[in-house]
Amino acid sequence: MNRVFLLLITATLIGCGARAEVAKEKLLTKIDSILGEMDVKRKQIEVSVDAFKDGIGGLRKAKIKAQVRQDQISRQVAPLNQKLKKLDTSLGRLRDHLATGEAAAIIGKTYSPEELKTMGDKLLTARKELVDQIAGYQRSQESLQLVVDSLERKQTEYQQRLARLESQIAEIDSKTIALKAMKDASGAMGEGEKSMAENVDDLEDTVNDLYADVEVELLTEDQKWNAEETTAEIDAVDAFISATQDPTDTLAEIDKILKTTE
């Protein structure tokens, strides 16, 4: 009787041991599978995050370029404003001569009333074109400021998003460490194998949620940095500056006229 009882107990223990081994193997297989998937996803995210960082760097460079262009325009406008001031002075003097209706001697040369009127028309035309050019530079500066402000907002927004991404990635990495710890601990599984299996399931759900959040953050189309659009904005300003950088024939004529009237 006792012998039969011992055999039954032994068979039960062996059966429990076998079931425990099967449960442990299943759990280890699942943990390995999760870790394998996490490793693949982690590498994919790393590539995307690196590209995201490059985008932020591109925004920073584009903003600096726009600010440099603003400074260049300011330096170009300054001498034009000086020319305009001198031109207005010359127009004031010419007006006094025109008001008399008589010939006038200017720097050793005598000009008839008709010649004075012709010179006045040239000065007025030159002044209008000079004012238009200055206004064009000012419009360019205003457009550049809009670009700088836009790039500043985008850069700030994307840096904040990057910080969130890095925080989520750090949390994913911590879950990886926890899974590896569970894998190591599974060798000592006993009565708590069911609880550990539940913990692995919970951890898997948490990791999947984290990956989903990261992917949404990386794939939001309406918030993606558009390198081509930003470059086009800067290039358009560059084209304007190039087109207006050299003095026109009219401005050269102004210089010539001002020299003869000073």
Coordinates of C-alpha atoms in Angstrom, one line a residue:
M1 CA 0.0 0.0 0.0
N2 CA 2.7 2.4 1.0
R3 CA 4.7 1.4 -2.1
V4 CA 1.8 2.2 -4.4
F5 CA 1.3 5.6 -2.6
L6 CA 5.0 6.5 -3.1
L7 CA 4.8 5.6 -6.8
L8 CA 1.7 7.8 -7.3
I9 CA 3.5 10.8 -5.5
T10 CA 6.6 10.2 -7.6
A11 CA 4.6 10.1 -10.9
T12 CA 2.8 13.3 -9.9
L13 CA 6.1 15.1 -9.1
I14 CA 7.6 14.0 -12.4
G15 CA 4.5 15.1 -14.2
C16 CA 4.6 18.5 -12.5
G17 CA 8.3 18.8 -13.3
A18 CA 7.8 18.0 -16.9
R19 CA 5.0 20.6 -17.2
A20 CA 7.2 23.1 -15.5
E21 CA 10.0 22.5 -18.0
V22 CA 7.6 22.8 -20.9
A23 CA 6.2 26.1 -19.5
K24 CA 9.7 27.4 -19.0
E25 CA 10.8 26.5 -22.5
K26 CA 7.7 28.2 -23.9
L27 CA 8.4 31.3 -21.8
L28 CA 12.1 31.4 -22.9
T29 CA 11.0 31.0 -26.6
K30 CA 8.6 33.9 -26.2
I31 CA 11.1 36.1 -24.5
D32 CA 13.7 35.4 -27.2
S33 CA 11.1 36.2 -29.9
I34 CA 10.2 39.5 -28.2
L35 CA 13.8 40.4 -27.8
G36 CA 14.5 39.6 -31.5
E37 CA 11.6 41.8 -32.7
M38 CA 12.7 44.6 -30.4
D39 CA 16.3 44.4 -31.7
V40 CA 15.0 44.8 -35.3
K41 CA 12.6 47.6 -34.5
R42 CA 15.3 49.3 -32.4
K43 CA 17.7 49.4 -35.4
Q44 CA 14.9 50.7 -37.7
I45 CA 14.1 53.5 -35.2
E46 CA 17.7 54.4 -34.8
V47 CA 18.0 55.0 -38.6
S48 CA 14.9 57.1 -38.6
V49 CA 16.0 59.1 -35.5
D50 CA 19.4 59.8 -37.1
A51 CA 17.6 61.1 -40.2
F52 CA 15.4 63.2 -38.0
K53 CA 18.5 64.7 -36.3
D54 CA 19.9 65.5 -39.8
G55 CA 16.7 67.3 -40.6
I56 CA 17.0 69.4 -37.4
G57 CA 20.6 70.2 -38.4
G58 CA 19.3 71.2 -41.8
L59 CA 16.8 73.5 -40.3
R60 CA 19.5 75.1 -38.1
K61 CA 21.8 75.7 -41.1
A62 CA 18.9 77.1 -43.2
K63 CA 18.0 79.5 -40.5
I64 CA 21.6 80.7 -40.1
K65 CA 21.8 81.1 -43.9
A66 CA 18.7 83.3 -43.9
Q67 CA 20.1 85.4 -41.1
V68 CA 23.3 85.9 -42.9
R69 CA 21.4 87.0 -46.0
Q70 CA 19.6 89.5 -43.9
D71 CA 22.9 91.0 -42.7
Q72 CA 24.1 91.1 -46.2
I73 CA 21.1 93.0 -47.4
S74 CA 21.5 95.5 -44.5
R75 CA 25.0 96.2 -45.6
Q76 CA 23.9 96.6 -49.2
V77 CA 21.0 98.9 -48.3
A78 CA 23.1 101.3 -46.2
P79 CA 25.1 102.8 -49.1
L80 CA 21.9 103.1 -51.2
N81 CA 20.3 105.1 -48.4
Q82 CA 23.4 107.4 -48.5
K83 CA 23.0 107.8 -52.2
L84 CA 19.4 108.6 -51.8
K85 CA 20.2 111.2 -49.2
K86 CA 22.8 112.9 -51.6
L87 CA 20.4 112.7 -54.5
D88 CA 17.7 114.5 -52.5
T89 CA 20.2 117.2 -51.6
S90 CA 21.1 117.6 -55.3
L91 CA 17.4 117.7 -56.2
G92 CA 16.9 120.4 -53.7
R93 CA 19.7 122.5 -55.1
L94 CA 18.5 121.9 -58.7
R95 CA 15.0 123.0 -57.7
D96 CA 16.3 126.3 -56.6
H97 CA 18.0 126.9 -60.0
L98 CA 14.9 125.7 -61.9
A99 CA 12.7 128.1 -59.8
T100 CA 14.6 131.1 -61.2
G101 CA 14.0 130.1 -64.8
E102 CA 17.5 131.2 -65.6
A103 CA 20.8 129.6 -66.6
A104 CA 23.0 128.4 -63.7
A105 CA 26.7 127.7 -63.2
I106 CA 27.3 124.4 -61.4
I107 CA 31.0 123.5 -60.7
G108 CA 32.3 125.7 -63.4
K109 CA 29.8 124.7 -66.1
T110 CA 26.9 126.8 -67.2
Y111 CA 23.6 125.0 -67.7
S112 CA 20.6 126.5 -69.6
P113 CA 17.1 126.2 -68.2
E114 CA 16.4 123.4 -70.6
E115 CA 19.5 121.5 -69.6
L116 CA 18.6 122.0 -66.0
K117 CA 15.1 120.6 -66.6
T118 CA 16.6 117.6 -68.5
M119 CA 19.0 117.0 -65.6
G120 CA 16.1 117.3 -63.2
D121 CA 14.1 114.7 -65.1
K122 CA 17.1 112.3 -65.0
L123 CA 17.5 112.8 -61.3
L124 CA 13.8 112.1 -60.7
T125 CA 13.9 109.0 -62.8
A126 CA 17.1 107.8 -61.1
R127 CA 15.6 108.6 -57.7
K128 CA 12.5 106.5 -58.4
E129 CA 14.5 103.5 -59.5
L130 CA 16.8 103.9 -56.4
V131 CA 13.7 104.0 -54.1
D132 CA 12.3 101.0 -55.9
Q133 CA 15.5 99.1 -55.4
I134 CA 15.7 99.9 -51.7
A135 CA 12.0 98.9 -51.3
G136 CA 12.9 95.6 -53.0
Y137 CA 15.6 94.9 -50.6
Q138 CA 13.3 95.8 -47.7
R139 CA 10.7 93.4 -49.0
S140 CA 13.4 90.8 -49.3
Q141 CA 14.4 91.4 -45.7
E142 CA 10.8 91.0 -44.5
S143 CA 10.4 87.8 -46.5
L144 CA 13.7 86.5 -44.9
Q145 CA 12.4 87.4 -41.5
L146 CA 9.3 85.3 -42.1
V147 CA 11.6 82.4 -43.2
V148 CA 13.8 82.8 -40.1
D149 CA 10.7 82.9 -37.8
S150 CA 9.2 79.8 -39.5
L151 CA 12.5 77.9 -39.3
E152 CA 12.9 78.9 -35.7
R153 CA 9.4 77.5 -34.8
K154 CA 10.1 74.3 -36.8
Q155 CA 13.5 73.8 -35.1
T156 CA 12.0 74.3 -31.6
E157 CA 9.1 72.0 -32.4
Y158 CA 11.3 69.2 -33.8
Q159 CA 13.8 69.5 -31.0
Q160 CA 10.9 68.9 -28.5
R161 CA 9.7 66.0 -30.5
L162 CA 13.3 64.6 -30.6
A163 CA 13.4 64.9 -26.8
R164 CA 10.2 62.9 -26.5
L165 CA 11.5 60.3 -28.9
E166 CA 14.7 59.9 -27.0
S167 CA 12.7 59.5 -23.7
Q168 CA 10.5 56.8 -25.3
I169 CA 13.5 55.0 -26.7
A170 CA 15.2 55.1 -23.3
E171 CA 12.1 53.5 -21.8
I172 CA 12.1 50.8 -24.5
D173 CA 15.8 50.1 -23.7
S174 CA 14.9 49.7 -20.0
K175 CA 12.2 47.2 -21.0
T176 CA 14.8 45.3 -23.0
I177 CA 17.0 45.1 -19.9
A178 CA 13.9 43.9 -17.8
L179 CA 13.2 41.1 -20.4
K180 CA 16.8 39.9 -20.3
A181 CA 16.6 39.8 -16.5
M182 CA 13.4 37.8 -16.7
K183 CA 15.1 35.4 -19.1
D184 CA 18.0 34.9 -16.7
A185 CA 15.6 34.4 -13.8
S186 CA 13.5 31.9 -15.7
G187 CA 16.1 29.2 -14.9
A188 CA 15.0 29.3 -11.3
M189 CA 11.3 29.2 -12.2
G190 CA 9.1 27.3 -9.8
E191 CA 5.8 28.2 -8.3
G192 CA 6.0 31.7 -9.8
E193 CA 6.2 30.7 -13.4
K194 CA 2.6 31.8 -14.0
S195 CA 3.2 35.2 -12.5
M196 CA 6.4 35.6 -14.6
A197 CA 4.5 34.7 -17.8
E198 CA 1.9 37.3 -17.0
N199 CA 4.7 39.9 -16.4
V200 CA 6.2 39.0 -19.8
D201 CA 2.8 39.5 -21.4
D202 CA 2.3 42.8 -19.7
L203 CA 5.8 43.9 -20.7
E204 CA 5.2 42.9 -24.3
D205 CA 2.1 45.0 -24.5
T206 CA 3.9 48.0 -23.0
V207 CA 6.7 47.7 -25.5
N208 CA 4.3 47.4 -28.4
D209 CA 2.5 50.6 -27.2
L210 CA 5.9 52.4 -26.9
Y211 CA 6.9 51.4 -30.4
A212 CA 3.5 52.5 -31.7
D213 CA 4.0 55.9 -30.1
V214 CA 7.5 56.3 -31.6
E215 CA 6.3 55.3 -35.0
V216 CA 3.5 57.8 -34.9
E217 CA 6.0 60.5 -33.9
L218 CA 8.3 59.6 -36.7
L219 CA 5.7 59.2 -39.4
T220 CA 3.4 62.2 -38.9
E221 CA 3.4 63.5 -42.5
D222 CA 2.0 67.0 -41.8
Q223 CA 4.8 67.7 -39.3
K224 CA 7.7 66.3 -41.3
W225 CA 10.6 68.6 -42.0
N226 CA 10.5 69.5 -45.7
A227 CA 14.0 70.1 -46.8
E228 CA 13.2 70.9 -50.4
E229 CA 10.6 73.5 -49.5
T230 CA 13.0 75.3 -47.1
T231 CA 15.8 75.2 -49.6
A232 CA 13.5 76.7 -52.2
E233 CA 12.6 79.5 -49.9
I234 CA 16.3 80.4 -49.4
D235 CA 17.2 79.9 -53.0
A236 CA 14.4 82.3 -54.1
V237 CA 15.9 85.0 -51.8
D238 CA 19.4 84.2 -53.2
A239 CA 18.1 84.7 -56.7
F240 CA 16.6 88.1 -55.7
I241 CA 19.8 89.2 -54.1
S242 CA 21.9 88.1 -57.1
A243 CA 19.6 90.0 -59.5
T244 CA 19.8 93.3 -57.5
Q245 CA 23.4 93.1 -56.2
D246 CA 25.2 95.0 -59.0
P247 CA 24.5 98.7 -59.6
T248 CA 22.2 99.4 -62.6
D249 CA 23.1 101.8 -65.4
T250 CA 20.7 104.3 -63.7
L251 CA 22.6 104.1 -60.4
A252 CA 25.9 104.6 -62.2
E253 CA 24.3 107.6 -63.8
I254 CA 23.2 108.9 -60.4
D255 CA 26.8 108.6 -59.2
K256 CA 28.0 110.5 -62.2
I257 CA 25.4 113.3 -61.7
L258 CA 26.1 113.6 -58.0
K259 CA 29.8 114.0 -58.7
T260 CA 29.1 116.9 -61.1
T261 CA 26.8 118.6 -58.7
E262 CA 28.9 118.4 -55.5

